[in-house]
Coordinates of C-alpha atoms in Angstrom, one line a residue:
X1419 CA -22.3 -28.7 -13.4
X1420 CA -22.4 -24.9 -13.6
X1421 CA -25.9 -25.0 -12.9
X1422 CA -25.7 -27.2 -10.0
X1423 CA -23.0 -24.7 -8.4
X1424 CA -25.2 -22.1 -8.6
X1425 CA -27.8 -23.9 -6.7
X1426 CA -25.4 -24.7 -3.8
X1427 CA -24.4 -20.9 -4.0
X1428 CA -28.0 -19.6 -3.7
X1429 CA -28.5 -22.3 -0.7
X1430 CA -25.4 -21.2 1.2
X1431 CA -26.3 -17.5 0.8
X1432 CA -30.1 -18.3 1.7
X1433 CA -28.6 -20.0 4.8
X1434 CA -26.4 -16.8 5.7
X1435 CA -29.1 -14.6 5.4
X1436 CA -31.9 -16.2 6.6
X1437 CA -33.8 -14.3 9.2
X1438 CA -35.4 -10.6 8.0
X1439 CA -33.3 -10.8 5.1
X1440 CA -34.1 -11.5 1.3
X1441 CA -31.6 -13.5 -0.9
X1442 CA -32.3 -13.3 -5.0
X1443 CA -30.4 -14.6 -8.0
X1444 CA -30.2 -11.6 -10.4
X1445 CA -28.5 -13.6 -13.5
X1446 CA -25.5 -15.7 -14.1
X1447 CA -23.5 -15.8 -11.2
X1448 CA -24.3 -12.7 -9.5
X1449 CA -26.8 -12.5 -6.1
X1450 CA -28.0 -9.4 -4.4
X1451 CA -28.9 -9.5 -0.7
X1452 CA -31.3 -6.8 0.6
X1453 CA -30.3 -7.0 4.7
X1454 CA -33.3 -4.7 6.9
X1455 CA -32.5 -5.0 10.5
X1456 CA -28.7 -4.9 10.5
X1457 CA -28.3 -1.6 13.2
X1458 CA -24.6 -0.8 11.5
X1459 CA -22.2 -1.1 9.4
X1460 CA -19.9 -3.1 11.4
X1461 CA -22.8 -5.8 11.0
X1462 CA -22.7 -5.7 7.6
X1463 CA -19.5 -6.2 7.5
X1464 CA -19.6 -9.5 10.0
X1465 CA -21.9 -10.8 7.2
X1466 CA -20.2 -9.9 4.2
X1467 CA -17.0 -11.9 6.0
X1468 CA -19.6 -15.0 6.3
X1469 CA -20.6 -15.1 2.8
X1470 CA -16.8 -14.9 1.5
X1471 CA -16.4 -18.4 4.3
X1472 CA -19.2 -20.0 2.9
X1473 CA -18.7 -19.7 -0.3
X1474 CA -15.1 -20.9 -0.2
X1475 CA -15.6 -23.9 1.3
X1476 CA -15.3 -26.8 -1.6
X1477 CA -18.6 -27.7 -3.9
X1478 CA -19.1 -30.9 -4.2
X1479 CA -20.4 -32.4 -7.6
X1480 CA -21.1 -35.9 -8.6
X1481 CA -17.5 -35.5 -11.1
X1482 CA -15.0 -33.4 -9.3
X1483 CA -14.9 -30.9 -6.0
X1484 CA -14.8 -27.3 -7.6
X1485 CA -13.2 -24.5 -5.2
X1486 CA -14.9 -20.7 -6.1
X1487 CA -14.1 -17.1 -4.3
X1488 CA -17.8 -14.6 -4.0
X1489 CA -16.9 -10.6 -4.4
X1490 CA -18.9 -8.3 -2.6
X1491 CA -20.1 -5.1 -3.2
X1492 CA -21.9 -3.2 -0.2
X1493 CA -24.4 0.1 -0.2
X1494 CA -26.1 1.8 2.3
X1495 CA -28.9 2.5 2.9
X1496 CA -30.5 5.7 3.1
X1497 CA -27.2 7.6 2.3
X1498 CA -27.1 5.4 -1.4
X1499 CA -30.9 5.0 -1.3
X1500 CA -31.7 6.3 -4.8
X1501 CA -29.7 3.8 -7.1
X1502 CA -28.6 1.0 -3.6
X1503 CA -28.1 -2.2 -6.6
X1504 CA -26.2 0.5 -8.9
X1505 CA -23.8 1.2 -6.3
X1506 CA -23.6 -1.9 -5.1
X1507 CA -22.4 -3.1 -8.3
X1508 CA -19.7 -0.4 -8.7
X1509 CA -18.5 -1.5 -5.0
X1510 CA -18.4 -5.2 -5.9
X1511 CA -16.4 -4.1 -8.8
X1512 CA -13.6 -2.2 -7.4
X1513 CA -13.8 -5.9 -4.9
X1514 CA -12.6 -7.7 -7.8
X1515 CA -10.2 -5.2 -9.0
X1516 CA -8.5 -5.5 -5.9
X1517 CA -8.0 -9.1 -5.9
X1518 CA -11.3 -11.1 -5.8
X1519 CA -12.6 -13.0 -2.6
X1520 CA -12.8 -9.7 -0.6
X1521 CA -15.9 -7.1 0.3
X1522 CA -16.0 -3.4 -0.6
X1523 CA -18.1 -0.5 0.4
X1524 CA -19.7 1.9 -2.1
X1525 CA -18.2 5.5 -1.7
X1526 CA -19.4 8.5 -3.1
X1527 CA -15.7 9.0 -4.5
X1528 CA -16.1 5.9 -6.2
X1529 CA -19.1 7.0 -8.4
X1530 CA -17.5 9.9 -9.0
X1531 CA -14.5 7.8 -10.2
X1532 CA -16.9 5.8 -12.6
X1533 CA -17.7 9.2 -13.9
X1534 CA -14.3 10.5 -14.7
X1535 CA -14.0 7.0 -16.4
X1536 CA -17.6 6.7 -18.7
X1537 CA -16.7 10.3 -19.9
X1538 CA -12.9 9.5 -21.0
X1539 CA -14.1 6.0 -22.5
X1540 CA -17.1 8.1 -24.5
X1541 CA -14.5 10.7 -25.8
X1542 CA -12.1 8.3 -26.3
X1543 CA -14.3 6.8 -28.7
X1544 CA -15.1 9.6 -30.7
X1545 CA -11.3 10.3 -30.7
X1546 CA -11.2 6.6 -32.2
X1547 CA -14.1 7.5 -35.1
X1548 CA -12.1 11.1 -35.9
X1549 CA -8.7 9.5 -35.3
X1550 CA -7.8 12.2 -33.5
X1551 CA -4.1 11.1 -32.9
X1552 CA -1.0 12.9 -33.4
X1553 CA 2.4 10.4 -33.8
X1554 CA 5.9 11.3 -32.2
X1555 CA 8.9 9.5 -33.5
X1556 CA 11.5 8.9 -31.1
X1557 CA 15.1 7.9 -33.0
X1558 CA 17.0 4.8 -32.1
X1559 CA 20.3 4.8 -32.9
X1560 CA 23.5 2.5 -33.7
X1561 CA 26.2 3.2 -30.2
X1562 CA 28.5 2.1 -32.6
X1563 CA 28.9 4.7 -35.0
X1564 CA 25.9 7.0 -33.7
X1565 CA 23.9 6.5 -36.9
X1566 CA 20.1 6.8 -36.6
X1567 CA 18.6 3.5 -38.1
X1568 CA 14.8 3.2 -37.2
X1569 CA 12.5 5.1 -35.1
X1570 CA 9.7 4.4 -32.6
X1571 CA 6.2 5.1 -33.1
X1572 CA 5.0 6.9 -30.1
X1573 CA 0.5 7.3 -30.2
X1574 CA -0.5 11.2 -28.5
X1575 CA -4.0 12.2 -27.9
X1576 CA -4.5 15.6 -27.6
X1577 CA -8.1 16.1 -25.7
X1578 CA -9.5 19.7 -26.6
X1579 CA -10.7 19.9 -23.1
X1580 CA -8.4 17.7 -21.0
X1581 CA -5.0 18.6 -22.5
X1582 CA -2.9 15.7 -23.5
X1583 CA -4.2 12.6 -21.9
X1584 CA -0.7 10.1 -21.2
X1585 CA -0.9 6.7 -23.1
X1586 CA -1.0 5.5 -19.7
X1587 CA -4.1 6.5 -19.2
X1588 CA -6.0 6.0 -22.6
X1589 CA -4.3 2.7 -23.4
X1590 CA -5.3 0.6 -20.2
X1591 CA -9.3 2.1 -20.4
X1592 CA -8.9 1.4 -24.7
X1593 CA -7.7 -2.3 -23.8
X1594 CA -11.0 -3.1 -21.4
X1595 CA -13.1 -1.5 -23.6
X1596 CA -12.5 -3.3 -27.0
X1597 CA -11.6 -0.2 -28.4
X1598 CA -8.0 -1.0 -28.3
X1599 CA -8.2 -3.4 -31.2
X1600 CA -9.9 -0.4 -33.5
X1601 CA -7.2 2.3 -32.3
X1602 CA -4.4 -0.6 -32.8
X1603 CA -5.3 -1.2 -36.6
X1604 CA -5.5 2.4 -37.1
X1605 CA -2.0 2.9 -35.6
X1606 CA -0.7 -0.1 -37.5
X1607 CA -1.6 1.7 -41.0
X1608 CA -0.6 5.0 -40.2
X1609 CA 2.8 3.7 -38.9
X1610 CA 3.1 1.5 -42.3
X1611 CA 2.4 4.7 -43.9
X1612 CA 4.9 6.7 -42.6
X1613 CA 7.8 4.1 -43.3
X1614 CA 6.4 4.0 -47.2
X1615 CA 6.6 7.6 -47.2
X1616 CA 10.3 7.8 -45.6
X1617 CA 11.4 5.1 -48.1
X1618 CA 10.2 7.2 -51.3
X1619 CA 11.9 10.0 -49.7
X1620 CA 15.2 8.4 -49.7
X1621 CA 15.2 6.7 -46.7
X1622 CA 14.4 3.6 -47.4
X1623 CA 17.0 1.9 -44.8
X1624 CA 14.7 3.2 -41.6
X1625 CA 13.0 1.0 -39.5
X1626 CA 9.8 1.8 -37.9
X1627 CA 8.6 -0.1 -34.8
X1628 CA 5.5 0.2 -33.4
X1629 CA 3.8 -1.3 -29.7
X1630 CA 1.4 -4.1 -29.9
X1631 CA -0.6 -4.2 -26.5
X1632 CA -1.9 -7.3 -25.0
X1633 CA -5.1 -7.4 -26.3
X1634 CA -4.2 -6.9 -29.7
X1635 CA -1.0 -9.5 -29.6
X1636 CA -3.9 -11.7 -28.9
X1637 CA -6.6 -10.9 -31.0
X1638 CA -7.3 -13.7 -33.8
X1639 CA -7.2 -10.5 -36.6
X1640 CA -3.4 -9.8 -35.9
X1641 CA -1.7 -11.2 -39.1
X1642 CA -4.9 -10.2 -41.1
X1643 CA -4.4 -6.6 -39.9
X1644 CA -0.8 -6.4 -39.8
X1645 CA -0.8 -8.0 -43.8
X1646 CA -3.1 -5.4 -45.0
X1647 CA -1.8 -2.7 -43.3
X1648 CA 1.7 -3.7 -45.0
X1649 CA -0.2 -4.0 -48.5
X1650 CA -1.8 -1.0 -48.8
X1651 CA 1.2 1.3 -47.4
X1652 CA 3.6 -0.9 -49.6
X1653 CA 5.8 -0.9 -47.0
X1654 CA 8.4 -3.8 -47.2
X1655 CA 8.0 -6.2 -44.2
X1656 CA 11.3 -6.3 -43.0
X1657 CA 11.1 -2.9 -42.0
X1658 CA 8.4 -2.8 -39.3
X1659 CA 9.4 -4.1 -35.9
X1660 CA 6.5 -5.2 -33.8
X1661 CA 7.2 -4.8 -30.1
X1662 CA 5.8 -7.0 -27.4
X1663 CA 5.7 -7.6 -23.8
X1664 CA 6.7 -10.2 -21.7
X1665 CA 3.4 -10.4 -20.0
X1666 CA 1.5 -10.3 -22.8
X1667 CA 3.5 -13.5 -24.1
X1668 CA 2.8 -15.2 -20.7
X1669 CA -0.7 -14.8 -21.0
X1670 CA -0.9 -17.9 -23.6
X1671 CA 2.5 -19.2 -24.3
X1672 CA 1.5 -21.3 -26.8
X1673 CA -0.7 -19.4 -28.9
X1674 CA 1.9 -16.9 -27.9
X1675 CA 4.7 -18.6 -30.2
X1676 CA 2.2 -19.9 -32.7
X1677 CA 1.2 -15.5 -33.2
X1678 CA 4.8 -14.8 -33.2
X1679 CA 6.0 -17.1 -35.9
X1680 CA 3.0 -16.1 -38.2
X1681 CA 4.3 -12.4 -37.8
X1682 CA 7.6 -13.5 -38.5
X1683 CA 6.8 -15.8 -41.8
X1684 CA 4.8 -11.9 -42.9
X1685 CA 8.6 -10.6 -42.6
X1686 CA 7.7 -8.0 -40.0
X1687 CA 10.6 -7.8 -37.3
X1688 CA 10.0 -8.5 -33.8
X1689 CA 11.0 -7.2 -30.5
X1690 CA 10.4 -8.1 -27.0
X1691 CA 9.8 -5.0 -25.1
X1692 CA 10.6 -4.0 -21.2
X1693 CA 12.6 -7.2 -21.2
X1694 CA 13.6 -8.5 -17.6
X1695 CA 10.2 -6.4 -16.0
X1696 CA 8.2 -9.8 -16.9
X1697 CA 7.8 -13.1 -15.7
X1698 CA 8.8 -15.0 -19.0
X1699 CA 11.3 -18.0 -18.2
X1700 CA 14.5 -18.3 -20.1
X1701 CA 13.5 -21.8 -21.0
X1702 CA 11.1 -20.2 -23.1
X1703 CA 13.5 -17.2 -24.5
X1704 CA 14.5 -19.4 -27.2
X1705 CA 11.3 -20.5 -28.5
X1706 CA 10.4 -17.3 -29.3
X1707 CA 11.0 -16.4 -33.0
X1708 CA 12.2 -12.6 -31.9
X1709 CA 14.9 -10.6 -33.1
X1710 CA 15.5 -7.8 -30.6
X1711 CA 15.5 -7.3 -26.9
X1712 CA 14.7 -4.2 -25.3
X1713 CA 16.3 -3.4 -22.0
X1714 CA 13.8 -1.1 -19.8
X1715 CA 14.3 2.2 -19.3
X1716 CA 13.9 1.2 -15.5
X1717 CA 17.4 -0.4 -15.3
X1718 CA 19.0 2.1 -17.8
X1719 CA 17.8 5.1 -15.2
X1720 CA 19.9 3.9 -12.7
X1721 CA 22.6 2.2 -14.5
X1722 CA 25.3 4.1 -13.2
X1723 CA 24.2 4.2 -9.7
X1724 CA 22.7 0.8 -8.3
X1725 CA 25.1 -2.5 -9.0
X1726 CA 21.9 -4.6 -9.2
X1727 CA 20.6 -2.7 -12.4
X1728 CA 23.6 -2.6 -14.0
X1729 CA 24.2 -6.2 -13.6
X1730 CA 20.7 -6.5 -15.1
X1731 CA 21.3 -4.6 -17.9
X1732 CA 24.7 -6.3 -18.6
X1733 CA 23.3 -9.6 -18.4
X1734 CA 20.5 -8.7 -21.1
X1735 CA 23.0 -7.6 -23.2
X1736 CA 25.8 -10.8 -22.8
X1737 CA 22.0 -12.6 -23.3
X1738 CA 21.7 -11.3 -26.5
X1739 CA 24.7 -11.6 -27.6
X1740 CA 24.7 -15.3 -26.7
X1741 CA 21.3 -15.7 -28.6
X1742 CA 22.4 -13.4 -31.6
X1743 CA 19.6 -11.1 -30.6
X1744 CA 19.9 -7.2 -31.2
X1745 CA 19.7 -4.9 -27.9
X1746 CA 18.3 -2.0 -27.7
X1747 CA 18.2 0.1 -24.8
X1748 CA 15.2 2.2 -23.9
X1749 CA 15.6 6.0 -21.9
X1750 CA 19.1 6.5 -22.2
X1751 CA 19.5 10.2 -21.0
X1752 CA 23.1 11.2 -20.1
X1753 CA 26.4 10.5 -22.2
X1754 CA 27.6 8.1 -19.6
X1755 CA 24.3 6.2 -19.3
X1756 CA 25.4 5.5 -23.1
X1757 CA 29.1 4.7 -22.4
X1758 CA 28.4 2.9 -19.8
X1759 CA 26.1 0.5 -22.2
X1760 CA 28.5 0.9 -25.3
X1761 CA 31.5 -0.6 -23.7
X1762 CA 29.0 -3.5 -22.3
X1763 CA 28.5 -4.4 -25.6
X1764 CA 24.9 -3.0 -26.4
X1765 CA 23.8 -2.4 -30.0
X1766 CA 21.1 0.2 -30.3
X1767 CA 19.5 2.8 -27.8
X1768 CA 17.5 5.4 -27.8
X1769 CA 16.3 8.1 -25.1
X1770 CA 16.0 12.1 -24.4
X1771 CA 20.0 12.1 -24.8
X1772 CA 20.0 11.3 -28.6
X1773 CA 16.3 12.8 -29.4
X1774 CA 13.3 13.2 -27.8
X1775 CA 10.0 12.0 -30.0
X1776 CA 9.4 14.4 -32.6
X1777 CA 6.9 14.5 -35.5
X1778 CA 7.9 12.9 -38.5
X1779 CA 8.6 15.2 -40.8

């Protein structure tokens, strides 16, 4: 069927560019169209908007009627003359980053962009192979009686020519490049290290909790990795807490749950983390074999300010509370914010107000 698709693709785009045009397939479900006698851009353009119509109009097979989108990526000619299907690629690219079913000129910015990114992915590798990574713990305490009971594991990478690069940056490019799987078993056995060492230092009642990104809440290796990092630190399962996302939940609900509850048969605690950011229905909340929820720091920063965040962050807590879930409260940063989520009943926080991440010792 897949074949048969393609052959009413390269027919439509044969018939759109018929003339002093050529059409060619250049492997799996990409074409390239060379376009000669166009004058301008704004004809390219025109085209580019034909191609999209034709190729959204339903295929018709002898089973089923399949629906498809086409992504387009555009260079000119003589300005991108040197590498035109190079560039081309890169604008049809950034198409599909930006939704699919759309067109996108190639812009020398936008090479220079690629750049920027191949050379961050290439030292982010060798960071990866050095594991050079410095950890910050951030405390979490009890608003209760102020005691510290766990801390989070925060990942730093300290480029000797960029400075410190955000997790904001390095985490998103690690997760599209695979690499994110490597860094995450890495972090995973450091982290499990560190808690061993607290314990045999007499402080055997902290928790350590550590992020799992999407990719890696995913990945078929999880328990493996998360088992072995727990038996060679010797670290007793009950205290690492594993936080999650919503979104990376939603992606596969069911294999989702089934992850979940093999993490939780390990011992390992488990948190879901920026809770009420997501898309995760309630329905689903109590299928979910997790211990702890983690308001996000996006409701706490304005919880004594805007109604609406407040009454978010209140009904996370009363949530929790119905479900006999912990809460825990992420960038708490003034006295009040902490008052404020003390009298509504919240268990745990942690923020810039109680201690900023540190290094462990």
């Amino acid at each position: 069927m897949g074949d048969e698709i393609l052959r009413m693709a390269a027919t439509r785009l044969a018939h759109c560019s018929r003339g002093t045009n050529t059409a060619a397939h250049l492997g799996g479900d990409a074409f390239a169209i060379i376009c000669t006698e166009l004058g301008h851009g704004n004809l390219v353009q025109s085209m580019a908007q034909r191609l999209i119509e034709a190729m959204t109009k339903p295929f018709m097979t002898d089973d089923e009627t399949i629906r498809a989108t086409a992504s387009i990526g555009i260079a000119l000619f003589p300005g991108d003359a040197d590498q035109l299907i190079k560039f081309a690629d890169m604008a049809l690219h950034q198409a599909k980053a930006s939704g699919r079913n759309r067109y996108h000129i190639f812009s020398p910015a936008m090479d220079e962009s690629v750049r920027r990114r191949k050379g961050l992915e290439d030292d982010l590798r060798r960071a990866i192979d050095d594991e050079a990574f410095t950890f910050l713990y951030q405390p979490q305490l009890r608003l209760g009686d102020g005691q510290v009971y766990g801390a989070e594991a925060l990942v730093r990478w300290n480029h000797p020519d960029r400075g410190l690069v955000s997790p904001a940056d390095f985490i998103p490019l690690a997760e599209c490049t695979s690499l994110i799987r490597e860094l995450g078993h890495w972090v995973l056995r450091t982290v499990c290290v560190q808690g061993r060492a607290w314990a045999d230092a007499g402080h055997g009642d902290l928790r350590i909790a550590v992020n799992l990104s999407a990719v890696e809440f995913m990945s078929d290796d999880l328990l493996d990795n998360v088992r072995g990092a727990l038996a060679e630190s010797g670290l007793q399962p009950q205290k690492l807490e594993l936080e999650i996302t919503e979104s990376a939940i939603m992606e596969d609900m069911e294999k989702a749950i089934a992850t979940m509850q093999g993490l939780r048969e390990i011992g390992a605690r488990l948190a879901m983390d920026d809770f009420g950011t997501g898309f995760s229905s309630l329905a689903y909340l109590k299928r979910f074999p997790v211990q702890a929820l983690k308001i996000d720091r996006s409701f706490v920063k304005e919880i004594l300010l805007s109604a609406e965040d407040a009454a978010i962050a209140n009904a996370v807590i009363s949530l929790g509370q119905s479900l006999k879930l912990e809460v825990i409260a992420e960038g708490v940063e003034e006295l009040a914010q902490a008052d404020h989520l003390r009298q509504a009943g919240c268990d745990s926080a942690q923020g810039f107000y109680f201690g900023r991440p540190v290094p462990p010792a």
